[in-house]
PDB file of C-alpha atoms in Angstrom:
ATOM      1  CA  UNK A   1      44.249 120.258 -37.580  1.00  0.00           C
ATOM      2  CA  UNK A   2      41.416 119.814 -40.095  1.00  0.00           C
ATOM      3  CA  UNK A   3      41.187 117.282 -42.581  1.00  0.00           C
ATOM      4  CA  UNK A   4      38.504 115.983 -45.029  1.00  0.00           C
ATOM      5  CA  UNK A   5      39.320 112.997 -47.086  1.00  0.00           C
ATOM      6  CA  UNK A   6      36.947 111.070 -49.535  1.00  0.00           C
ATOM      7  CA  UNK A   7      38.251 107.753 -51.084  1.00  0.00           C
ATOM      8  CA  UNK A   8      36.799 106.433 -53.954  1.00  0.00           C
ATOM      9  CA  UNK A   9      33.270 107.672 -52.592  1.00  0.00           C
ATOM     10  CA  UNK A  10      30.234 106.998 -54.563  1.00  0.00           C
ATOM     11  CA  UNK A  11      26.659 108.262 -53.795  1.00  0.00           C
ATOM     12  CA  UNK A  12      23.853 106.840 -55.042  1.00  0.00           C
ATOM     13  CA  UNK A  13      19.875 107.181 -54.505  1.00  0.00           C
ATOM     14  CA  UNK A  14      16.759 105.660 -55.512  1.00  0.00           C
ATOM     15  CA  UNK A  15      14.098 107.668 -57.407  1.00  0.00           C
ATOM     16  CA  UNK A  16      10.803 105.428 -56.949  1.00  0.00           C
ATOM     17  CA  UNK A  17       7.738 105.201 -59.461  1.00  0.00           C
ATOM     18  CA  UNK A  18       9.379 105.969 -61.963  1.00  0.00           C
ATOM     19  CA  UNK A  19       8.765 104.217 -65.615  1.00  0.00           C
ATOM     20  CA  UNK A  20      11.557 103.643 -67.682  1.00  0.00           C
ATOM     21  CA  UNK A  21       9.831 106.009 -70.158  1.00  0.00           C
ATOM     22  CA  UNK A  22      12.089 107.730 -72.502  1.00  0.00           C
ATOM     23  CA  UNK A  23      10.707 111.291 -71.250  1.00  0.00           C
ATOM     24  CA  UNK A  24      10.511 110.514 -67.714  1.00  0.00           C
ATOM     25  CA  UNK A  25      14.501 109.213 -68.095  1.00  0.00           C
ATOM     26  CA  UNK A  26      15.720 112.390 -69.960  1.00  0.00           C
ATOM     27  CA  UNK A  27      13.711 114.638 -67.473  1.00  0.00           C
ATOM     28  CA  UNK A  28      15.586 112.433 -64.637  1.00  0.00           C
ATOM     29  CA  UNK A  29      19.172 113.100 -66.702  1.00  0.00           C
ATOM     30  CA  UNK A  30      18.222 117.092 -67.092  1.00  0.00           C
ATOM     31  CA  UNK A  31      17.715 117.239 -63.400  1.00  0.00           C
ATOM     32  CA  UNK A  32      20.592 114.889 -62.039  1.00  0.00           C
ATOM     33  CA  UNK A  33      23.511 115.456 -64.559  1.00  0.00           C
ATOM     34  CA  UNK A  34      22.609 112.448 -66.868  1.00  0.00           C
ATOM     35  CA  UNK A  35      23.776 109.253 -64.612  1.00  0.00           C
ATOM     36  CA  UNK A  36      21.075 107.252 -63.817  1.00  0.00           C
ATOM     37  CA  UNK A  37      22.068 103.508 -62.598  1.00  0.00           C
ATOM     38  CA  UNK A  38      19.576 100.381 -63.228  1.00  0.00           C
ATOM     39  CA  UNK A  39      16.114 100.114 -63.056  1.00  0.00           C
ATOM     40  CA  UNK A  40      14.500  97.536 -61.390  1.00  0.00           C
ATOM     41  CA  UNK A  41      10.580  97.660 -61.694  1.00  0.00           C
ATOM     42  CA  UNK A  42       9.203 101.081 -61.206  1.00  0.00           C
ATOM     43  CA  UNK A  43      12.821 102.395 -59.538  1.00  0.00           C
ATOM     44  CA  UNK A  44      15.846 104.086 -60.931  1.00  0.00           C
ATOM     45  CA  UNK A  45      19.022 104.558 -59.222  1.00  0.00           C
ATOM     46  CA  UNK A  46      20.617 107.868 -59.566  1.00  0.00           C
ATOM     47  CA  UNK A  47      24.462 108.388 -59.164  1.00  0.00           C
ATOM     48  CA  UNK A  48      25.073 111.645 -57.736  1.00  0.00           C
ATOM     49  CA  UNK A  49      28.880 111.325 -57.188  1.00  0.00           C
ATOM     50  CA  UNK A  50      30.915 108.760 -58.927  1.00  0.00           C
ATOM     51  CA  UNK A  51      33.314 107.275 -56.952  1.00  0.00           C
ATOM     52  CA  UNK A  52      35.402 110.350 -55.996  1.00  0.00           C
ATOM     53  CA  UNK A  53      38.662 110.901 -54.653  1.00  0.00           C
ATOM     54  CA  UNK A  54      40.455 113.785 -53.034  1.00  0.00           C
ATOM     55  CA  UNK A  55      42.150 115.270 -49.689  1.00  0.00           C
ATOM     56  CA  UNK A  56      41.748 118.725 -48.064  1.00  0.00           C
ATOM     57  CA  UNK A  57      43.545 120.148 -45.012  1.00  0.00           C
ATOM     58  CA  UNK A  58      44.535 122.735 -43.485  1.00  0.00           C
ATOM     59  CA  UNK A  59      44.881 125.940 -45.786  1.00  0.00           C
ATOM     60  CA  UNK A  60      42.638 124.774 -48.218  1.00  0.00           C
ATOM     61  CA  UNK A  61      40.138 127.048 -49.947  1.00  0.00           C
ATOM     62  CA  UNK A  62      37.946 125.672 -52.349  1.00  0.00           C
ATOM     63  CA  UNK A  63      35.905 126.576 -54.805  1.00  0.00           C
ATOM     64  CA  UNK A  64      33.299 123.790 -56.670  1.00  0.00           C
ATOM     65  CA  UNK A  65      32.319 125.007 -59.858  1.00  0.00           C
ATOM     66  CA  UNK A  66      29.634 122.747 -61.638  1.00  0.00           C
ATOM     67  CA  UNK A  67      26.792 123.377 -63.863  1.00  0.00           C
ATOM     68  CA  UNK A  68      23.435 122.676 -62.373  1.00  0.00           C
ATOM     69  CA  UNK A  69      22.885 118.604 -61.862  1.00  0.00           C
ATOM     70  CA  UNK A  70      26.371 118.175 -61.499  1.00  0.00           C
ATOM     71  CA  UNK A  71      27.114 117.423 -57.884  1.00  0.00           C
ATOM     72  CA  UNK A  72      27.868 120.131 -55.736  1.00  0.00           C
ATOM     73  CA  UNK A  73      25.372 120.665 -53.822  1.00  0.00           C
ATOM     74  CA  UNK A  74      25.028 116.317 -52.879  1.00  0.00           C
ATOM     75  CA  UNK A  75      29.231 117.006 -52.301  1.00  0.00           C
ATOM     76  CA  UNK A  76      28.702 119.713 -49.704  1.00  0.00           C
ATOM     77  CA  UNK A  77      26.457 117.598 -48.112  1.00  0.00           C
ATOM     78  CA  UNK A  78      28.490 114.898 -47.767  1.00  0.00           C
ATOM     79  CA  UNK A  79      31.306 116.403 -46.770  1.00  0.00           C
ATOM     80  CA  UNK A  80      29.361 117.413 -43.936  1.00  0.00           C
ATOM     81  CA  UNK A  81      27.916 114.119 -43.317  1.00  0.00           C
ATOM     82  CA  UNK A  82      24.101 115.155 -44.336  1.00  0.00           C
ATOM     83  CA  UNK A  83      24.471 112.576 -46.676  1.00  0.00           C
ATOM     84  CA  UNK A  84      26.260 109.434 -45.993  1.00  0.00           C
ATOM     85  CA  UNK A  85      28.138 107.307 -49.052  1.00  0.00           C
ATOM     86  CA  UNK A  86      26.932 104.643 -50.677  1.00  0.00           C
ATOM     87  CA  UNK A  87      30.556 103.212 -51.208  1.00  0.00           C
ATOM     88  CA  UNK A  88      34.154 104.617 -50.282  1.00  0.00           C
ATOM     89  CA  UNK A  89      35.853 105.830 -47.394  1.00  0.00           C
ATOM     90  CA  UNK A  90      35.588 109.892 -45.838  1.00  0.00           C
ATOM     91  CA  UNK A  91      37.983 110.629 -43.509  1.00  0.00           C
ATOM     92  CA  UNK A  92      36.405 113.966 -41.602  1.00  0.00           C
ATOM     93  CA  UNK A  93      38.582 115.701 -38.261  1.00  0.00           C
ATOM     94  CA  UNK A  94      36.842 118.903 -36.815  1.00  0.00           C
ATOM     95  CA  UNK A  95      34.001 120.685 -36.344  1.00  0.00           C
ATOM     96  CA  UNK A  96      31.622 121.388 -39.308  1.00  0.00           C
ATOM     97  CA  UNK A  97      29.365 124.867 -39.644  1.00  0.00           C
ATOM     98  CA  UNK A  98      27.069 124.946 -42.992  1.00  0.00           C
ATOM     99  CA  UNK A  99      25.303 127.396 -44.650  1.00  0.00           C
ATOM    100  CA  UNK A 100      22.848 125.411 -47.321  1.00  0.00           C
ATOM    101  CA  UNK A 101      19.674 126.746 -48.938  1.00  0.00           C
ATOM    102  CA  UNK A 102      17.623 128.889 -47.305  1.00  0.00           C
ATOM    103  CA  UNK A 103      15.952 127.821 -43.834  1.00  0.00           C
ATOM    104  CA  UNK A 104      17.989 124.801 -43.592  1.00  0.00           C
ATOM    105  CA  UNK A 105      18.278 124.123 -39.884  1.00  0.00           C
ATOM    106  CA  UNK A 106      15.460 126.942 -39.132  1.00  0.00           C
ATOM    107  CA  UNK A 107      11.926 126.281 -37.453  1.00  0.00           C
ATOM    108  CA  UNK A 108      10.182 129.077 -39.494  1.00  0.00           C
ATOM    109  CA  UNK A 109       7.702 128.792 -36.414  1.00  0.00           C
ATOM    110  CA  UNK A 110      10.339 130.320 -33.802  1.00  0.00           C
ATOM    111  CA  UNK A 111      11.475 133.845 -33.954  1.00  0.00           C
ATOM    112  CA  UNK A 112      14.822 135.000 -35.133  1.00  0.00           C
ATOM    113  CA  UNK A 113      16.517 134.947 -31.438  1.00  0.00           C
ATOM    114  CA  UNK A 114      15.336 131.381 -30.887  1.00  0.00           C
ATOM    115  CA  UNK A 115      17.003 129.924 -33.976  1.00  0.00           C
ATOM    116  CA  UNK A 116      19.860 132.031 -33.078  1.00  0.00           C
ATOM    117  CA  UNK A 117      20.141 129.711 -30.097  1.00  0.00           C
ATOM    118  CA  UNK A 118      18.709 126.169 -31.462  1.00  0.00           C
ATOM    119  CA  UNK A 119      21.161 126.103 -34.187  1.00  0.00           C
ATOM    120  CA  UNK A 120      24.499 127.227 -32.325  1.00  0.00           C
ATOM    121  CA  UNK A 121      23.257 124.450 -29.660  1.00  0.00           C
ATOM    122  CA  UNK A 122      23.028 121.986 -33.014  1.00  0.00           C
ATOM    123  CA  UNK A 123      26.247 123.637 -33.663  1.00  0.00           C
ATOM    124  CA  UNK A 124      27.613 122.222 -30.351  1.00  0.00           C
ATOM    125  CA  UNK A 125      27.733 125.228 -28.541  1.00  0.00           C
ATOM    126  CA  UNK A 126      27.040 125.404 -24.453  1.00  0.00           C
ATOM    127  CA  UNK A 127      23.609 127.530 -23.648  1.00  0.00           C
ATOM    128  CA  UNK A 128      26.352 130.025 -22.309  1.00  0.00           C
ATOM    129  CA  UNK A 129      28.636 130.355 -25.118  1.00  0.00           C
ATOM    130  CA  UNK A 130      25.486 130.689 -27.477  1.00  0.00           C
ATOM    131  CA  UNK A 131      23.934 133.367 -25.044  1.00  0.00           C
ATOM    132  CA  UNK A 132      27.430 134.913 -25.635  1.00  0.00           C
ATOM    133  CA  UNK A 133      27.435 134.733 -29.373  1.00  0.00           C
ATOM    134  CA  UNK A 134      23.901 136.436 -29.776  1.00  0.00           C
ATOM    135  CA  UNK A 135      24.822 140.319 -29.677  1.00  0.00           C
ATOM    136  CA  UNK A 136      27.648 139.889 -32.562  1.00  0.00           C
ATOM    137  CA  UNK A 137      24.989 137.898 -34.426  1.00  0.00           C
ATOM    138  CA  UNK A 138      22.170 140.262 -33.642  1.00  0.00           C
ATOM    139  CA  UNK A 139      24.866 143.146 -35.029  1.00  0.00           C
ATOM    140  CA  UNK A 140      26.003 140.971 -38.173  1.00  0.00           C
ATOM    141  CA  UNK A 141      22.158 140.452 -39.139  1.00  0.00           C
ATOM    142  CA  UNK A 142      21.444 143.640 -38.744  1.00  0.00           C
ATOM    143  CA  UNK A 143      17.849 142.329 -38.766  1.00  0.00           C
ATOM    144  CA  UNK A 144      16.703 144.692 -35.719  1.00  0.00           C
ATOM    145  CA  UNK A 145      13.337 143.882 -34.209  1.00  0.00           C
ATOM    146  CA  UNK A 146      12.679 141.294 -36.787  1.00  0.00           C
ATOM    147  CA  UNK A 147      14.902 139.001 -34.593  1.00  0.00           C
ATOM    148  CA  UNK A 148      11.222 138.969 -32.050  1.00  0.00           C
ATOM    149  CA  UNK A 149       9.663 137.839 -35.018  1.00  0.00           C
ATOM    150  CA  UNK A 150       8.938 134.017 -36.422  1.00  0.00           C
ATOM    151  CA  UNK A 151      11.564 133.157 -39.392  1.00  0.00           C
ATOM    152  CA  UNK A 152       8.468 132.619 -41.806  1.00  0.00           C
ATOM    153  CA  UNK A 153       7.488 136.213 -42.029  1.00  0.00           C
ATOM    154  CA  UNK A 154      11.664 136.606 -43.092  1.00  0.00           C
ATOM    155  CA  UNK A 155      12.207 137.897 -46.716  1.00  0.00           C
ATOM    156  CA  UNK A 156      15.042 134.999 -47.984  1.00  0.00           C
ATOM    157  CA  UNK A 157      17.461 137.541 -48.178  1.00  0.00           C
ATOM    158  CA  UNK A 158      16.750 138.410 -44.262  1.00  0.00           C
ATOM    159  CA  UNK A 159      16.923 134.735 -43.744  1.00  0.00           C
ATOM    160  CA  UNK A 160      20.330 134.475 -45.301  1.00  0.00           C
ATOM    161  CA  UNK A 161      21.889 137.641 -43.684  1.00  0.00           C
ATOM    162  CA  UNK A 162      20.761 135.115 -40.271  1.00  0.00           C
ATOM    163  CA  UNK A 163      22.023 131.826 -41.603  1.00  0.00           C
ATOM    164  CA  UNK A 164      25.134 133.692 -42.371  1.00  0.00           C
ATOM    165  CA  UNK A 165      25.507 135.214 -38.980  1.00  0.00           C
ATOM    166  CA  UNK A 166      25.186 132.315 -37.594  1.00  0.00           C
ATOM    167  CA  UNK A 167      27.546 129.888 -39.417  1.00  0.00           C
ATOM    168  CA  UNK A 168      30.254 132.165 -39.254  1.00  0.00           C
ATOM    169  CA  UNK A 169      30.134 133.456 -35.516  1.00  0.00           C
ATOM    170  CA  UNK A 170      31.421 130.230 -34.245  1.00  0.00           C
ATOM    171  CA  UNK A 171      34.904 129.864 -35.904  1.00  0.00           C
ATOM    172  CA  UNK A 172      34.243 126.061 -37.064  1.00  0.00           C
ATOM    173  CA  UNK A 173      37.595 124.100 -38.324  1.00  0.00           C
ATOM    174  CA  UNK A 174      35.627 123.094 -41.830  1.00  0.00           C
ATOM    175  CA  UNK A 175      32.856 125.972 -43.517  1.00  0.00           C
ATOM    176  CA  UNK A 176      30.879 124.635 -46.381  1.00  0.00           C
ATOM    177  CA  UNK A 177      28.533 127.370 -47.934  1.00  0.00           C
ATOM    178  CA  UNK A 178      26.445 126.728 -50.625  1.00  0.00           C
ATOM    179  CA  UNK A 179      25.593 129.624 -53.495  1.00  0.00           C
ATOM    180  CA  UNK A 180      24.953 131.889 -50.842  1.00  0.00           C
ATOM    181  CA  UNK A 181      25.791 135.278 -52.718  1.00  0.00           C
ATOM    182  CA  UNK A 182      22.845 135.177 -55.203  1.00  0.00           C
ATOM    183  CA  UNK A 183      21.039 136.035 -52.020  1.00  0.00           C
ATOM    184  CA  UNK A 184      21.097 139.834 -50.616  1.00  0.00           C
ATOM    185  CA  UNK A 185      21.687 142.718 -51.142  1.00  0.00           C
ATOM    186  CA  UNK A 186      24.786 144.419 -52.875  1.00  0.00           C
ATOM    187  CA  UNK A 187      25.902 145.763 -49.288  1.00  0.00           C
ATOM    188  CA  UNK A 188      25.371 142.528 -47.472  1.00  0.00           C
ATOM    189  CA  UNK A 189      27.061 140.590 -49.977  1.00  0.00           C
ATOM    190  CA  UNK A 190      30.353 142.841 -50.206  1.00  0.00           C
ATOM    191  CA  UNK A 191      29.959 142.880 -45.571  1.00  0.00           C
ATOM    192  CA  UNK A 192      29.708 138.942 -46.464  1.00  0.00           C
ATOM    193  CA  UNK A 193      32.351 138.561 -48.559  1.00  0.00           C
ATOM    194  CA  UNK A 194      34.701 140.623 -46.376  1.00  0.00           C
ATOM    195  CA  UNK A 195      33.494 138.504 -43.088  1.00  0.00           C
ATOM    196  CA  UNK A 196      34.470 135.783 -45.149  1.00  0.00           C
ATOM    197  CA  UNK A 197      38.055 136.810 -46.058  1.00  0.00           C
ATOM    198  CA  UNK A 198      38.621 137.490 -42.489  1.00  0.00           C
ATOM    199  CA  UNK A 199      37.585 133.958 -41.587  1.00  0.00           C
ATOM    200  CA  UNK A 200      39.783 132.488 -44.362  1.00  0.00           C
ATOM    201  CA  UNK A 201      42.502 134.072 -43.090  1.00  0.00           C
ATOM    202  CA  UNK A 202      42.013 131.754 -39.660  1.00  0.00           C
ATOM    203  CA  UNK A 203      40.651 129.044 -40.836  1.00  0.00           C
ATOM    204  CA  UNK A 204      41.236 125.337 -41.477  1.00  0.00           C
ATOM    205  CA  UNK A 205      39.206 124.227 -44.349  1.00  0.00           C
ATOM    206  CA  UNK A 206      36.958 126.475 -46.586  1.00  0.00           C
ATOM    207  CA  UNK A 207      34.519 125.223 -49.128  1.00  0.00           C
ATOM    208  CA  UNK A 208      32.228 127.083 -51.823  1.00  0.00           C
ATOM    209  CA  UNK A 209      30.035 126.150 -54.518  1.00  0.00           C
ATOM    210  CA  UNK A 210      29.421 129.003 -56.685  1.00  0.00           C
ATOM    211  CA  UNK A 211      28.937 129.853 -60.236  1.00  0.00           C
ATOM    212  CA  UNK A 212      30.675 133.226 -59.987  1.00  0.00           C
ATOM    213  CA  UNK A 213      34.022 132.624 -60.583  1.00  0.00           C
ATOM    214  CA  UNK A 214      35.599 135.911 -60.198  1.00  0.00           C
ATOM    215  CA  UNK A 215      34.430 135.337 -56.388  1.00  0.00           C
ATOM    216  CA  UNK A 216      35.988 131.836 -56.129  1.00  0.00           C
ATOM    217  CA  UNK A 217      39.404 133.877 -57.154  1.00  0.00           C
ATOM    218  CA  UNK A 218      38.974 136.273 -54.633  1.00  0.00           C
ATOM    219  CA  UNK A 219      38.182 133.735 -52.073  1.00  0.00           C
ATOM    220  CA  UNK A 220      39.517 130.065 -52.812  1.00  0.00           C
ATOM    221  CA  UNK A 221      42.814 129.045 -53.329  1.00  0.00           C
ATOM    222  CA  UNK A 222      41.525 125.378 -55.208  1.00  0.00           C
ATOM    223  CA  UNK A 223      39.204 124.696 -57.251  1.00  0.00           C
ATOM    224  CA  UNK A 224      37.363 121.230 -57.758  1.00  0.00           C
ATOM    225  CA  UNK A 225      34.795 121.053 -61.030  1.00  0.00           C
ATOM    226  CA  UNK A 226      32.206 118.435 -61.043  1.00  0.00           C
ATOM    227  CA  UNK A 227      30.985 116.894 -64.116  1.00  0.00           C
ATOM    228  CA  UNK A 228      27.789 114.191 -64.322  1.00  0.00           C
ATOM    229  CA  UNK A 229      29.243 113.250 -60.179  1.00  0.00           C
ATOM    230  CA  UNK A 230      32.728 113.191 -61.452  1.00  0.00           C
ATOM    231  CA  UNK A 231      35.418 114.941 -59.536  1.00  0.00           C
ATOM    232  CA  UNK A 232      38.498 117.010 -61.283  1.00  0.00           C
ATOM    233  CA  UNK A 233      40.964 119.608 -60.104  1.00  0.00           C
ATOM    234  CA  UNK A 234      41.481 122.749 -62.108  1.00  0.00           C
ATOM    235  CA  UNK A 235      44.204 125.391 -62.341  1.00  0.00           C
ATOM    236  CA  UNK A 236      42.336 128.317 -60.091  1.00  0.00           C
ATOM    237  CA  UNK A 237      44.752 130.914 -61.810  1.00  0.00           C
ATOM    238  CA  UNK A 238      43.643 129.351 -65.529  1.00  0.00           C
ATOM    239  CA  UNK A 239      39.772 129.507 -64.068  1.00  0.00           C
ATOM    240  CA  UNK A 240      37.873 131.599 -67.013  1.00  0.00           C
TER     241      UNK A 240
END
């Protein structure tokens, strides 16, 4: 049974060489969602999440909603343990399969079928059981004789339809996926969409950061909005 817990979790980072100039600060609050901690010669702290609090298990489906700066993206990573907390406690049980921005976890110098294989073995998969996986991938993908190919002459959309494949062939207790549907075409995104409904419908813990919130409907049955690192939990039915 999967569970992801974060008590009272902060994250912070340093940003170095960076004069406390007033348009080097509000560039810095533009970009990060406005918190920026002390300064202490030519470094500023930034506070990404503000100590943070919540519980998912089992069942849960959420959506993060967020305008750009305000977390989500440093959340998803922690939850997966990318990122580790600066303060707090994260209570994590299961596996973990994550689809970030494009070519995370890719060597764009291999070709499609070895990535296939290096990042189900990341994934913790046997050589065997990620052998086994590659023809439902290779169908998902639909990326043909590209899969011979090296990832870096991939359109992004090609290289999501493979990160996507991926991720979801292996049935992982927790999913994080990150924005993924600006990415693709209109057919990919609705074979996507409907992969990911049938993986809902199994799973343990779903997360997705999105700004289309007629999706998060369809898909999520929570939804957590950051603001400037904080953390709060919305109505999904009163979601505009």
């Amino acid at each position: 049974m999967a569970t992801l817990i974060f008590e009272n979790v902060t994250v912070t980072y340093p940003i170095y060489n960076a004069h406390s100039q007033s348009l080097r600060n509000q560039l810095v609050r533009i970009g990060t969602g406005g918190r920026i901690g002390g300064q202490t010669g030519t470094i500023v702290t930034i506070t990404a999440l503000n100590n943070i609090s919540f519980a998912l298990h089992s069942g849960d489906a959420v959506g993060l909603v967020g305008h750009n700066g305000a977390g989500k993206s440093t959340l998803l990573r922690t939850m997966a343990g990318i990122y580790a907390a600066t303060a707090g406690n994260i209570q994590r049980s299961g596996s973990v399969a994550t689809v970030f921005e494009l070519g995370a976890g890719m060597d764009p110098e291999l070709s499609g079928y070895e990535n296939i294989l290096r990042m189900l073995l990341l994934m913790g998969n046997s050589l065997a059981d990620a052998k086994a996986k590659v023809p439902d991938i290779e169908d998902f993908s639909e990326l043909g004789d590209f899969l011979v190919l090296p990832v870096r002459t991939y359109s992004s959309g090609m290289t999501m339809r493979l990160m996507f494949a991926v991720a979801t062939s292996v049935r992982p207790d927790i999913l994080l996926i990150d924005e993924m549907f600006g990415t693709g075409d209109d057919l990919f995104q609705k074979k996507a969409e409907a992969r990911m409904q049938d993986w809902i419908a199994g799973s343990d813990i779903f997360v997705f950061a999105s700004h289309d919130r007629s999706l998060i409907k369809r898909l999520c049955n929570r939804v957590l909005r950051l603001e400037h690192g904080d953390v709060y939990e919305d109505d999904i039915d009163r979601l505009p």
